[in-house]
PDB file of C-alpha atoms in Angstrom:
ATOM      1  CA  MET A  15      51.627 185.029  80.453  1.00  0.00           C
ATOM      2  CA  ALA A  16      51.226 181.834  82.529  1.00  0.00           C
ATOM      3  CA  ILE A  17      52.600 181.914  86.052  1.00  0.00           C
ATOM      4  CA  GLU A  18      55.278 179.299  86.562  1.00  0.00           C
ATOM      5  CA  LYS A  19      54.570 176.893  89.398  1.00  0.00           C
ATOM      6  CA  PRO A  20      57.172 177.149  92.194  1.00  0.00           C
ATOM      7  CA  LYS A  21      59.686 174.335  92.181  1.00  0.00           C
ATOM      8  CA  SER A  22      59.516 171.799  94.989  1.00  0.00           C
ATOM      9  CA  THR A  23      62.036 172.322  97.776  1.00  0.00           C
ATOM     10  CA  TYR A  24      61.898 168.652  98.829  1.00  0.00           C
ATOM     11  CA  GLN A  25      64.660 166.174  98.165  1.00  0.00           C
ATOM     12  CA  ARG A  26      63.950 163.538  95.551  1.00  0.00           C
ATOM     13  CA  GLY A  27      61.827 160.788  97.117  1.00  0.00           C
ATOM     14  CA  SER A  28      61.090 162.739 100.304  1.00  0.00           C
ATOM     15  CA  ALA A  29      58.078 164.752  99.146  1.00  0.00           C
ATOM     16  CA  ALA A  30      55.453 162.203 100.180  1.00  0.00           C
ATOM     17  CA  ALA A  31      56.998 161.804 103.645  1.00  0.00           C
ATOM     18  CA  GLU A  32      57.156 165.562 104.150  1.00  0.00           C
ATOM     19  CA  VAL A  33      53.572 166.137 102.998  1.00  0.00           C
ATOM     20  CA  TYR A  34      52.404 163.259 105.193  1.00  0.00           C
ATOM     21  CA  ALA A  35      54.224 164.623 108.264  1.00  0.00           C
ATOM     22  CA  VAL A  36      52.815 168.149 107.885  1.00  0.00           C
ATOM     23  CA  LEU A  37      49.253 166.973 107.298  1.00  0.00           C
ATOM     24  CA  ARG A  38      49.449 164.411 110.116  1.00  0.00           C
ATOM     25  CA  ASP A  39      50.591 167.052 112.599  1.00  0.00           C
ATOM     26  CA  GLU A  40      47.886 169.483 111.484  1.00  0.00           C
ATOM     27  CA  ILE A  41      45.217 166.787 111.802  1.00  0.00           C
ATOM     28  CA  LEU A  42      46.388 165.591 115.222  1.00  0.00           C
ATOM     29  CA  THR A  43      46.405 169.104 116.671  1.00  0.00           C
ATOM     30  CA  LEU A  44      43.028 169.906 115.059  1.00  0.00           C
ATOM     31  CA  THR A  45      44.604 172.682 112.980  1.00  0.00           C
ATOM     32  CA  LEU A  46      42.869 170.868 110.150  1.00  0.00           C
ATOM     33  CA  GLU A  47      39.392 170.443 111.567  1.00  0.00           C
ATOM     34  CA  PRO A  48      37.509 167.124 111.358  1.00  0.00           C
ATOM     35  CA  GLY A  49      35.543 166.992 108.123  1.00  0.00           C
ATOM     36  CA  SER A  50      37.823 169.434 106.293  1.00  0.00           C
ATOM     37  CA  PRO A  51      38.262 168.588 102.583  1.00  0.00           C
ATOM     38  CA  LEU A  52      41.683 167.487 101.377  1.00  0.00           C
ATOM     39  CA  ASP A  53      41.789 168.274  97.684  1.00  0.00           C
ATOM     40  CA  GLU A  54      44.749 166.762  95.847  1.00  0.00           C
ATOM     41  CA  THR A  55      45.110 169.698  93.457  1.00  0.00           C
ATOM     42  CA  PHE A  56      45.020 172.243  96.270  1.00  0.00           C
ATOM     43  CA  LEU A  57      47.566 170.269  98.298  1.00  0.00           C
ATOM     44  CA  SER A  58      49.777 169.834  95.255  1.00  0.00           C
ATOM     45  CA  ASN A  59      49.884 173.612  94.827  1.00  0.00           C
ATOM     46  CA  ARG A  60      50.326 174.217  98.554  1.00  0.00           C
ATOM     47  CA  PHE A  61      53.384 171.976  98.806  1.00  0.00           C
ATOM     48  CA  SER A  62      54.666 172.673  95.280  1.00  0.00           C
ATOM     49  CA  VAL A  63      54.766 168.986  94.386  1.00  0.00           C
ATOM     50  CA  SER A  64      53.017 166.757  91.872  1.00  0.00           C
ATOM     51  CA  ARG A  65      49.839 164.927  92.835  1.00  0.00           C
ATOM     52  CA  SER A  66      51.627 161.565  93.193  1.00  0.00           C
ATOM     53  CA  PRO A  67      53.348 162.337  96.555  1.00  0.00           C
ATOM     54  CA  VAL A  68      50.144 163.981  97.785  1.00  0.00           C
ATOM     55  CA  ARG A  69      48.196 160.836  96.933  1.00  0.00           C
ATOM     56  CA  GLU A  70      50.823 158.688  98.672  1.00  0.00           C
ATOM     57  CA  ALA A  71      50.665 160.883 101.786  1.00  0.00           C
ATOM     58  CA  LEU A  72      46.853 160.672 101.855  1.00  0.00           C
ATOM     59  CA  ASN A  73      47.033 156.878 101.559  1.00  0.00           C
ATOM     60  CA  ARG A  74      49.293 156.755 104.625  1.00  0.00           C
ATOM     61  CA  LEU A  75      46.882 158.959 106.546  1.00  0.00           C
ATOM     62  CA  LEU A  76      44.016 156.742 105.422  1.00  0.00           C
ATOM     63  CA  ALA A  77      45.816 153.700 106.827  1.00  0.00           C
ATOM     64  CA  GLU A  78      46.087 155.524 110.168  1.00  0.00           C
ATOM     65  CA  ARG A  79      42.363 156.374 110.050  1.00  0.00           C
ATOM     66  CA  LEU A  80      43.144 160.091 110.117  1.00  0.00           C
ATOM     67  CA  VAL A  81      41.390 160.733 106.806  1.00  0.00           C
ATOM     68  CA  GLU A  82      38.393 159.182 105.072  1.00  0.00           C
ATOM     69  CA  THR A  83      37.497 158.671 101.429  1.00  0.00           C
ATOM     70  CA  LEU A  84      33.888 159.516 100.616  1.00  0.00           C
ATOM     71  CA  PRO A  85      31.737 157.615  98.073  1.00  0.00           C
ATOM     72  CA  ASN A  86      32.437 160.342  95.488  1.00  0.00           C
ATOM     73  CA  ARG A  87      36.169 159.557  96.012  1.00  0.00           C
ATOM     74  CA  SER A  88      36.939 162.906  97.645  1.00  0.00           C
ATOM     75  CA  THR A  89      39.021 162.852 100.826  1.00  0.00           C
ATOM     76  CA  ILE A  90      38.273 164.575 104.126  1.00  0.00           C
ATOM     77  CA  VAL A  91      39.852 164.744 107.565  1.00  0.00           C
ATOM     78  CA  ALA A  92      38.255 161.919 109.540  1.00  0.00           C
ATOM     79  CA  PRO A  93      35.490 163.089 111.886  1.00  0.00           C
ATOM     80  CA  VAL A  94      35.961 162.791 115.659  1.00  0.00           C
ATOM     81  CA  ASP A  95      33.101 160.540 116.715  1.00  0.00           C
ATOM     82  CA  ILE A  96      32.104 161.810 120.157  1.00  0.00           C
ATOM     83  CA  ARG A  97      28.924 159.708 120.084  1.00  0.00           C
ATOM     84  CA  GLY A  98      31.046 156.580 119.770  1.00  0.00           C
ATOM     85  CA  PHE A  99      33.415 157.570 122.588  1.00  0.00           C
ATOM     86  CA  GLY A 100      32.004 154.989 125.013  1.00  0.00           C
ATOM     87  CA  ALA A 101      32.469 152.147 122.545  1.00  0.00           C
ATOM     88  CA  PHE A 102      35.963 153.416 121.698  1.00  0.00           C
ATOM     89  CA  ILE A 103      36.977 153.457 125.381  1.00  0.00           C
ATOM     90  CA  ALA A 104      35.646 149.926 125.861  1.00  0.00           C
ATOM     91  CA  ALA A 105      37.749 148.684 122.933  1.00  0.00           C
ATOM     92  CA  LEU A 106      40.829 150.630 124.053  1.00  0.00           C
ATOM     93  CA  ASP A 107      40.510 149.268 127.593  1.00  0.00           C
ATOM     94  CA  ILE A 108      40.444 145.661 126.411  1.00  0.00           C
ATOM     95  CA  GLN A 109      43.411 146.044 124.082  1.00  0.00           C
ATOM     96  CA  GLN A 110      45.445 148.130 126.523  1.00  0.00           C
ATOM     97  CA  ARG A 111      44.985 145.600 129.298  1.00  0.00           C
ATOM     98  CA  HIS A 112      45.804 142.690 126.992  1.00  0.00           C
ATOM     99  CA  ALA A 113      48.880 144.382 125.510  1.00  0.00           C
ATOM    100  CA  THR A 114      50.238 145.361 128.931  1.00  0.00           C
ATOM    101  CA  ARG A 115      49.668 141.876 130.357  1.00  0.00           C
ATOM    102  CA  LEU A 116      51.560 140.350 127.438  1.00  0.00           C
ATOM    103  CA  ALA A 117      54.397 142.836 127.890  1.00  0.00           C
ATOM    104  CA  ALA A 118      54.730 141.817 131.552  1.00  0.00           C
ATOM    105  CA  MET A 119      54.883 138.173 130.477  1.00  0.00           C
ATOM    106  CA  HIS A 120      57.282 138.435 127.531  1.00  0.00           C
ATOM    107  CA  ARG A 121      59.394 141.563 127.991  1.00  0.00           C
ATOM    108  CA  THR A 122      63.150 141.359 127.627  1.00  0.00           C
ATOM    109  CA  PRO A 123      65.840 143.474 129.342  1.00  0.00           C
ATOM    110  CA  ALA A 124      66.193 145.400 126.072  1.00  0.00           C
ATOM    111  CA  ASP A 125      62.459 146.156 126.147  1.00  0.00           C
ATOM    112  CA  ILE A 126      62.765 147.631 129.641  1.00  0.00           C
ATOM    113  CA  ILE A 127      65.638 149.886 128.576  1.00  0.00           C
ATOM    114  CA  ARG A 128      63.634 151.076 125.576  1.00  0.00           C
ATOM    115  CA  LEU A 129      60.468 151.642 127.629  1.00  0.00           C
ATOM    116  CA  ARG A 130      62.358 153.681 130.239  1.00  0.00           C
ATOM    117  CA  THR A 131      63.877 155.818 127.482  1.00  0.00           C
ATOM    118  CA  LEU A 132      60.434 156.434 126.001  1.00  0.00           C
ATOM    119  CA  ALA A 133      58.983 157.169 129.457  1.00  0.00           C
ATOM    120  CA  ASP A 134      61.695 159.796 129.942  1.00  0.00           C
ATOM    121  CA  ALA A 135      60.891 161.253 126.512  1.00  0.00           C
ATOM    122  CA  PHE A 136      57.228 161.511 127.533  1.00  0.00           C
ATOM    123  CA  ASN A 137      58.181 163.393 130.706  1.00  0.00           C
ATOM    124  CA  ASN A 138      60.348 165.765 128.679  1.00  0.00           C
ATOM    125  CA  ALA A 139      57.471 166.352 126.254  1.00  0.00           C
ATOM    126  CA  ILE A 140      55.224 167.483 129.115  1.00  0.00           C
ATOM    127  CA  ASP A 141      57.458 170.538 129.510  1.00  0.00           C
ATOM    128  CA  ASP A 142      57.076 171.390 125.828  1.00  0.00           C
ATOM    129  CA  GLU A 143      54.457 174.021 125.032  1.00  0.00           C
ATOM    130  CA  TYR A 144      53.585 172.199 121.809  1.00  0.00           C
ATOM    131  CA  SER A 145      51.173 169.381 122.726  1.00  0.00           C
ATOM    132  CA  LEU A 146      52.017 167.423 119.575  1.00  0.00           C
ATOM    133  CA  GLN A 147      55.191 166.196 121.291  1.00  0.00           C
ATOM    134  CA  ILE A 148      53.087 164.676 124.087  1.00  0.00           C
ATOM    135  CA  LEU A 149      50.797 162.942 121.597  1.00  0.00           C
ATOM    136  CA  GLN A 150      53.686 161.389 119.719  1.00  0.00           C
ATOM    137  CA  ALA A 151      55.617 160.437 122.859  1.00  0.00           C
ATOM    138  CA  ASN A 152      52.536 158.776 124.342  1.00  0.00           C
ATOM    139  CA  TYR A 153      51.874 156.901 121.114  1.00  0.00           C
ATOM    140  CA  ALA A 154      55.481 155.687 120.849  1.00  0.00           C
ATOM    141  CA  PHE A 155      55.500 154.469 124.467  1.00  0.00           C
ATOM    142  CA  HIS A 156      52.313 152.438 124.219  1.00  0.00           C
ATOM    143  CA  VAL A 157      53.253 150.984 120.833  1.00  0.00           C
ATOM    144  CA  ALA A 158      56.508 149.822 122.463  1.00  0.00           C
ATOM    145  CA  ILE A 159      54.448 148.080 125.153  1.00  0.00           C
ATOM    146  CA  GLY A 160      52.526 146.316 122.394  1.00  0.00           C
ATOM    147  CA  GLU A 161      55.776 145.285 120.716  1.00  0.00           C
ATOM    148  CA  ALA A 162      57.147 143.929 124.005  1.00  0.00           C
ATOM    149  CA  GLY A 163      54.146 141.579 124.173  1.00  0.00           C
ATOM    150  CA  ARG A 164      55.369 139.711 121.079  1.00  0.00           C
ATOM    151  CA  ASN A 165      51.879 139.221 119.605  1.00  0.00           C
ATOM    152  CA  PRO A 166      51.591 140.894 116.197  1.00  0.00           C
ATOM    153  CA  TYR A 167      47.794 140.587 116.088  1.00  0.00           C
ATOM    154  CA  VAL A 168      47.301 142.326 119.416  1.00  0.00           C
ATOM    155  CA  LEU A 169      49.863 144.949 118.397  1.00  0.00           C
ATOM    156  CA  ARG A 170      48.051 145.658 115.131  1.00  0.00           C
ATOM    157  CA  GLN A 171      44.707 146.260 116.875  1.00  0.00           C
ATOM    158  CA  TYR A 172      46.273 148.202 119.732  1.00  0.00           C
ATOM    159  CA  ARG A 173      48.254 150.431 117.350  1.00  0.00           C
ATOM    160  CA  GLU A 174      45.076 151.269 115.393  1.00  0.00           C
ATOM    161  CA  LEU A 175      43.253 152.338 118.570  1.00  0.00           C
ATOM    162  CA  LEU A 176      46.246 154.344 119.789  1.00  0.00           C
ATOM    163  CA  SER A 177      46.415 156.148 116.459  1.00  0.00           C
ATOM    164  CA  GLU A 178      42.736 157.015 116.627  1.00  0.00           C
ATOM    165  CA  ALA A 179      43.117 158.197 120.242  1.00  0.00           C
ATOM    166  CA  ARG A 180      45.682 160.873 119.412  1.00  0.00           C
ATOM    167  CA  ARG A 181      43.208 163.629 118.516  1.00  0.00           C
ATOM    168  CA  LEU A 182      41.126 162.849 121.598  1.00  0.00           C
ATOM    169  CA  LEU A 183      44.332 163.008 123.639  1.00  0.00           C
ATOM    170  CA  HIS A 184      45.048 166.446 122.143  1.00  0.00           C
ATOM    171  CA  ILE A 185      41.743 167.703 123.576  1.00  0.00           C
ATOM    172  CA  HIS A 186      42.627 166.070 126.898  1.00  0.00           C
ATOM    173  CA  VAL A 187      46.132 167.608 127.012  1.00  0.00           C
ATOM    174  CA  HIS A 188      44.853 171.031 125.934  1.00  0.00           C
ATOM    175  CA  TYR A 189      42.404 170.954 128.841  1.00  0.00           C
ATOM    176  CA  LEU A 190      45.165 170.053 131.312  1.00  0.00           C
ATOM    177  CA  ASP A 191      47.358 172.803 129.881  1.00  0.00           C
ATOM    178  CA  ILE A 192      44.830 175.634 130.203  1.00  0.00           C
ATOM    179  CA  ALA A 193      43.788 174.323 133.625  1.00  0.00           C
ATOM    180  CA  ASN A 194      47.493 174.378 134.637  1.00  0.00           C
ATOM    181  CA  ARG A 195      47.343 170.662 135.477  1.00  0.00           C
ATOM    182  CA  LYS A 196      49.647 169.167 132.839  1.00  0.00           C
ATOM    183  CA  SER A 197      52.069 168.036 135.564  1.00  0.00           C
ATOM    184  CA  VAL A 198      49.641 165.249 136.579  1.00  0.00           C
ATOM    185  CA  LEU A 199      50.836 163.355 133.497  1.00  0.00           C
ATOM    186  CA  ARG A 200      54.400 163.150 134.799  1.00  0.00           C
ATOM    187  CA  ASP A 201      55.903 159.742 135.669  1.00  0.00           C
ATOM    188  CA  GLN A 202      52.758 157.718 134.963  1.00  0.00           C
ATOM    189  CA  HIS A 203      54.599 155.834 132.228  1.00  0.00           C
ATOM    190  CA  HIS A 204      57.422 154.946 134.598  1.00  0.00           C
ATOM    191  CA  ASP A 205      54.815 153.196 136.751  1.00  0.00           C
ATOM    192  CA  PHE A 206      53.999 151.011 133.735  1.00  0.00           C
ATOM    193  CA  VAL A 207      57.661 150.148 133.256  1.00  0.00           C
ATOM    194  CA  ASP A 208      58.185 149.207 136.905  1.00  0.00           C
ATOM    195  CA  ILE A 209      55.273 146.759 136.799  1.00  0.00           C
ATOM    196  CA  ILE A 210      56.251 145.293 133.425  1.00  0.00           C
ATOM    197  CA  GLU A 211      59.844 144.858 134.613  1.00  0.00           C
ATOM    198  CA  ALA A 212      58.568 143.018 137.713  1.00  0.00           C
ATOM    199  CA  ARG A 213      56.549 140.676 135.456  1.00  0.00           C
ATOM    200  CA  ASP A 214      53.488 141.368 137.612  1.00  0.00           C
ATOM    201  CA  VAL A 215      50.703 140.456 135.190  1.00  0.00           C
ATOM    202  CA  THR A 216      47.869 141.259 137.598  1.00  0.00           C
ATOM    203  CA  ALA A 217      49.271 144.691 138.391  1.00  0.00           C
ATOM    204  CA  ALA A 218      49.891 145.281 134.673  1.00  0.00           C
ATOM    205  CA  ASP A 219      46.215 144.598 133.991  1.00  0.00           C
ATOM    206  CA  ALA A 220      45.171 146.951 136.804  1.00  0.00           C
ATOM    207  CA  ILE A 221      47.387 149.887 135.797  1.00  0.00           C
ATOM    208  CA  ALA A 222      46.369 149.582 132.138  1.00  0.00           C
ATOM    209  CA  HIS A 223      42.692 149.708 133.082  1.00  0.00           C
ATOM    210  CA  ALA A 224      43.246 152.642 135.458  1.00  0.00           C
ATOM    211  CA  HIS A 225      45.139 154.498 132.706  1.00  0.00           C
ATOM    212  CA  THR A 226      42.250 154.085 130.271  1.00  0.00           C
ATOM    213  CA  MET A 227      39.659 155.199 132.821  1.00  0.00           C
ATOM    214  CA  GLN A 228      41.779 158.210 133.756  1.00  0.00           C
ATOM    215  CA  PHE A 229      41.865 159.238 130.087  1.00  0.00           C
ATOM    216  CA  HIS A 230      38.094 158.682 129.877  1.00  0.00           C
ATOM    217  CA  ASP A 231      37.370 160.850 132.925  1.00  0.00           C
ATOM    218  CA  ARG A 232      39.694 163.696 131.966  1.00  0.00           C
ATOM    219  CA  PHE A 233      38.417 163.783 128.398  1.00  0.00           C
ATOM    220  CA  LEU A 234      34.850 164.195 129.650  1.00  0.00           C
ATOM    221  CA  MET A 235      36.063 166.919 132.019  1.00  0.00           C
ATOM    222  CA  ALA A 236      37.705 168.650 129.058  1.00  0.00           C
ATOM    223  CA  LEU A 237      34.397 168.704 127.191  1.00  0.00           C
ATOM    224  CA  ARG A 238      32.692 170.351 130.173  1.00  0.00           C
ATOM    225  CA  TYR A 239      35.500 172.794 130.994  1.00  0.00           C
ATOM    226  CA  ALA A 240      34.752 176.534 130.853  1.00  0.00           C
ATOM    227  CA  PRO A 241      38.217 178.118 130.378  1.00  0.00           C
ATOM    228  CA  ASP A 242      37.560 181.867 130.379  1.00  0.00           C
ATOM    229  CA  ASP A 243      36.899 182.670 134.047  1.00  0.00           C
ATOM    230  CA  SER A 244      38.165 186.237 133.518  1.00  0.00           C
ATOM    231  CA  PHE A 245      35.283 187.091 131.188  1.00  0.00           C
ATOM    232  CA  ASP A 246      32.565 188.694 133.305  1.00  0.00           C
ATOM    233  CA  ILE A 247      29.588 190.597 131.950  1.00  0.00           C
ATOM    234  CA  GLY A 248      27.633 190.414 135.180  1.00  0.00           C
ATOM    235  CA  THR A 249      24.862 188.177 136.418  1.00  0.00           C
ATOM    236  CA  PRO A 250      22.357 187.367 133.670  1.00  0.00           C
ATOM    237  CA  PRO A 251      18.895 188.839 134.244  1.00  0.00           C
ATOM    238  CA  MET A 252      16.097 186.678 135.542  1.00  0.00           C
ATOM    239  CA  VAL A 253      13.658 185.428 132.916  1.00  0.00           C
ATOM    240  CA  SER A 254      10.055 186.083 133.825  1.00  0.00           C
ATOM    241  CA  LYS A 255       7.698 183.133 133.543  1.00  0.00           C
ATOM    242  CA  GLY A 256       5.632 184.914 130.918  1.00  0.00           C
ATOM    243  CA  THR A 257       8.546 185.063 128.457  1.00  0.00           C
ATOM    244  CA  VAL A 258       9.377 181.350 128.577  1.00  0.00           C
ATOM    245  CA  ALA A 259       8.027 179.470 125.572  1.00  0.00           C
TER     246      ALA A 259
END
């Protein structure tokens, strides 16, 4: 006898949003590893929905550059391109500086209130053990800076880079967490708001550049970090010259 497929527990019209949210969070926190296949049939069974909401969710993730469609039309989690990190940082630096300069020029009092609220939310997220909250709070804050600049073209490019940066930021935050240094992130967004509120364009440029370079340096430190200092199996033996190929 055929096994009946479980009925969806999602409200009508909400399935695609729910599937998107779960997959996005799993991709951002590297629970779904870069390069992992995303089969529509498998996901349909996993979430107990038809393939239509799964396809819609994958299209949203594709727009955020979190998944890729291969020539054979299969979908995978987008790779993290470490080799292209230098080029990515160069692009992020330019857009971050431009967006922050524009925000200092065009911000409104309402923008400042919103940015301070988002800066507070970022600080609160630092205390959360789940790093996803930090990723999302950071993304929301910097997108708001882009919106305060009132240039939709700059915002579009900046938002795309910020979206792509989220998985790299997860590696960065995870490093700070295990190194017990996550507190260094606190209040750095309030410094942005103070400068933007003062309409100091030069200082806005400087802090945006410093922020990018800080991310660059800490990410490289994260790649070199050896976390398990408690693991000790003694000093490795010396290799005699005769055994070296």
